[in-house]
Amino acid sequence: WLRRKEDFPLFMRAREETGVWPRPLSFFCIKAQLDPAFVFGFAAWSQAQIEQGLAKLASAVKQLKQRGAGNGSSFQIQPFSPAASSYWPSTAVRSN
């Protein structure tokens, strides 16, 4: 779970920038209204790959906060429904 739900859009954007794709917990729920959270699936990753992926994601979130938070940023939390989503990539590092 995120400490601040205002950070949810930052994490969503950081996923795209880094290629580390944790799924929003809401992906697994149709009706439940949950606090913003992500599910990380690292079963096939080595410890080094997990640490590298988390560090990469954390760095991207930090950079996004520095660029956008507190200076008129237009980050907004968008409602998400897995039933309305056509596709959500699996939790994996994508090569660019």
Coordinates of C-alpha atoms in Angstrom, one line a residue:
W1 CA 0.0 0.0 0.0
L2 CA 1.1 3.5 -0.7
R3 CA 1.5 5.9 2.3
R4 CA 0.0 8.7 0.2
K5 CA -2.7 8.0 -2.4
E6 CA -1.5 11.1 -4.1
D7 CA 1.6 9.2 -5.2
F8 CA -0.4 6.6 -7.1
P9 CA -0.1 8.4 -10.5
L10 CA 3.6 8.8 -9.9
F11 CA 4.0 5.1 -9.6
M12 CA 1.9 4.5 -12.6
R13 CA 4.0 6.8 -14.6
A14 CA 7.3 5.4 -13.2
R15 CA 6.1 1.9 -14.4
E16 CA 6.1 3.2 -17.9
E17 CA 9.4 4.9 -17.6
T18 CA 11.3 2.0 -16.0
G19 CA 9.7 -1.0 -17.5
V20 CA 9.1 -2.4 -14.0
W21 CA 5.4 -3.3 -14.1
P22 CA 3.8 -4.0 -10.7
R23 CA 0.0 -4.3 -11.1
P24 CA -2.3 -2.1 -9.1
L25 CA -4.0 -4.1 -6.5
S26 CA -7.3 -2.8 -7.9
F27 CA -6.6 -5.0 -11.0
F28 CA -7.6 -8.0 -8.9
C29 CA -10.8 -6.5 -7.6
I30 CA -14.0 -5.7 -9.4
K31 CA -16.1 -4.1 -6.7
A32 CA -13.9 -3.6 -3.7
Q33 CA -12.7 -0.1 -3.1
L34 CA -9.1 -0.5 -1.8
D35 CA -6.5 2.0 -0.9
P36 CA -3.9 2.4 -3.6
A37 CA -1.4 -0.4 -3.6
F38 CA 0.7 -2.5 -6.0
V39 CA 1.3 -6.2 -6.3
F40 CA 4.9 -7.2 -7.2
G41 CA 5.5 -10.6 -8.6
F42 CA 9.1 -11.6 -8.4
A43 CA 9.0 -15.4 -8.4
A44 CA 11.2 -15.8 -11.4
W45 CA 13.7 -13.0 -10.5
S46 CA 17.0 -13.4 -8.6
Q47 CA 17.6 -11.3 -5.5
A48 CA 19.8 -9.0 -7.5
Q49 CA 17.2 -8.5 -10.2
I50 CA 14.5 -7.7 -7.5
E51 CA 16.8 -5.1 -5.8
Q52 CA 17.7 -3.6 -9.2
G53 CA 14.0 -3.4 -10.3
L54 CA 12.9 -1.8 -7.0
A55 CA 15.8 0.7 -7.0
K56 CA 15.0 1.6 -10.6
L57 CA 11.3 2.2 -9.7
A58 CA 12.1 4.1 -6.5
S59 CA 14.5 6.4 -8.4
A60 CA 11.9 7.1 -11.1
V61 CA 9.3 8.0 -8.6
K62 CA 11.7 10.3 -6.8
Q63 CA 12.6 12.0 -10.0
L64 CA 8.9 12.4 -11.0
K65 CA 8.2 14.0 -7.6
Q66 CA 11.1 16.4 -8.0
R67 CA 9.9 17.4 -11.5
G68 CA 6.2 17.6 -10.8
A69 CA 5.1 17.6 -7.2
G70 CA 4.5 20.9 -5.6
N71 CA 4.9 23.1 -8.7
G72 CA 1.5 23.0 -10.3
S73 CA 1.7 19.4 -11.4
S74 CA -1.5 18.0 -12.9
F75 CA -1.0 14.5 -11.6
Q76 CA -4.5 13.0 -11.0
I77 CA -5.7 9.7 -9.7
Q78 CA -7.8 8.1 -12.3
P79 CA -10.4 5.5 -11.4
F80 CA -9.4 2.0 -12.5
S81 CA -11.6 -1.0 -13.3
P82 CA -10.0 -4.2 -14.5
A83 CA -13.2 -5.1 -16.3
A84 CA -12.9 -1.9 -18.4
S85 CA -9.2 -2.4 -19.1
S86 CA -8.2 -4.1 -22.3
Y87 CA -4.7 -5.3 -21.1
W88 CA -2.4 -4.8 -18.2
P89 CA 1.2 -6.2 -18.7
S90 CA 2.5 -8.7 -16.3
T91 CA 4.9 -7.8 -13.6
A92 CA 8.1 -8.0 -15.4
V93 CA 11.0 -5.8 -16.6
R94 CA 10.4 -4.9 -20.2
S95 CA 13.3 -4.3 -22.5
N96 CA 13.2 -1.0 -24.4

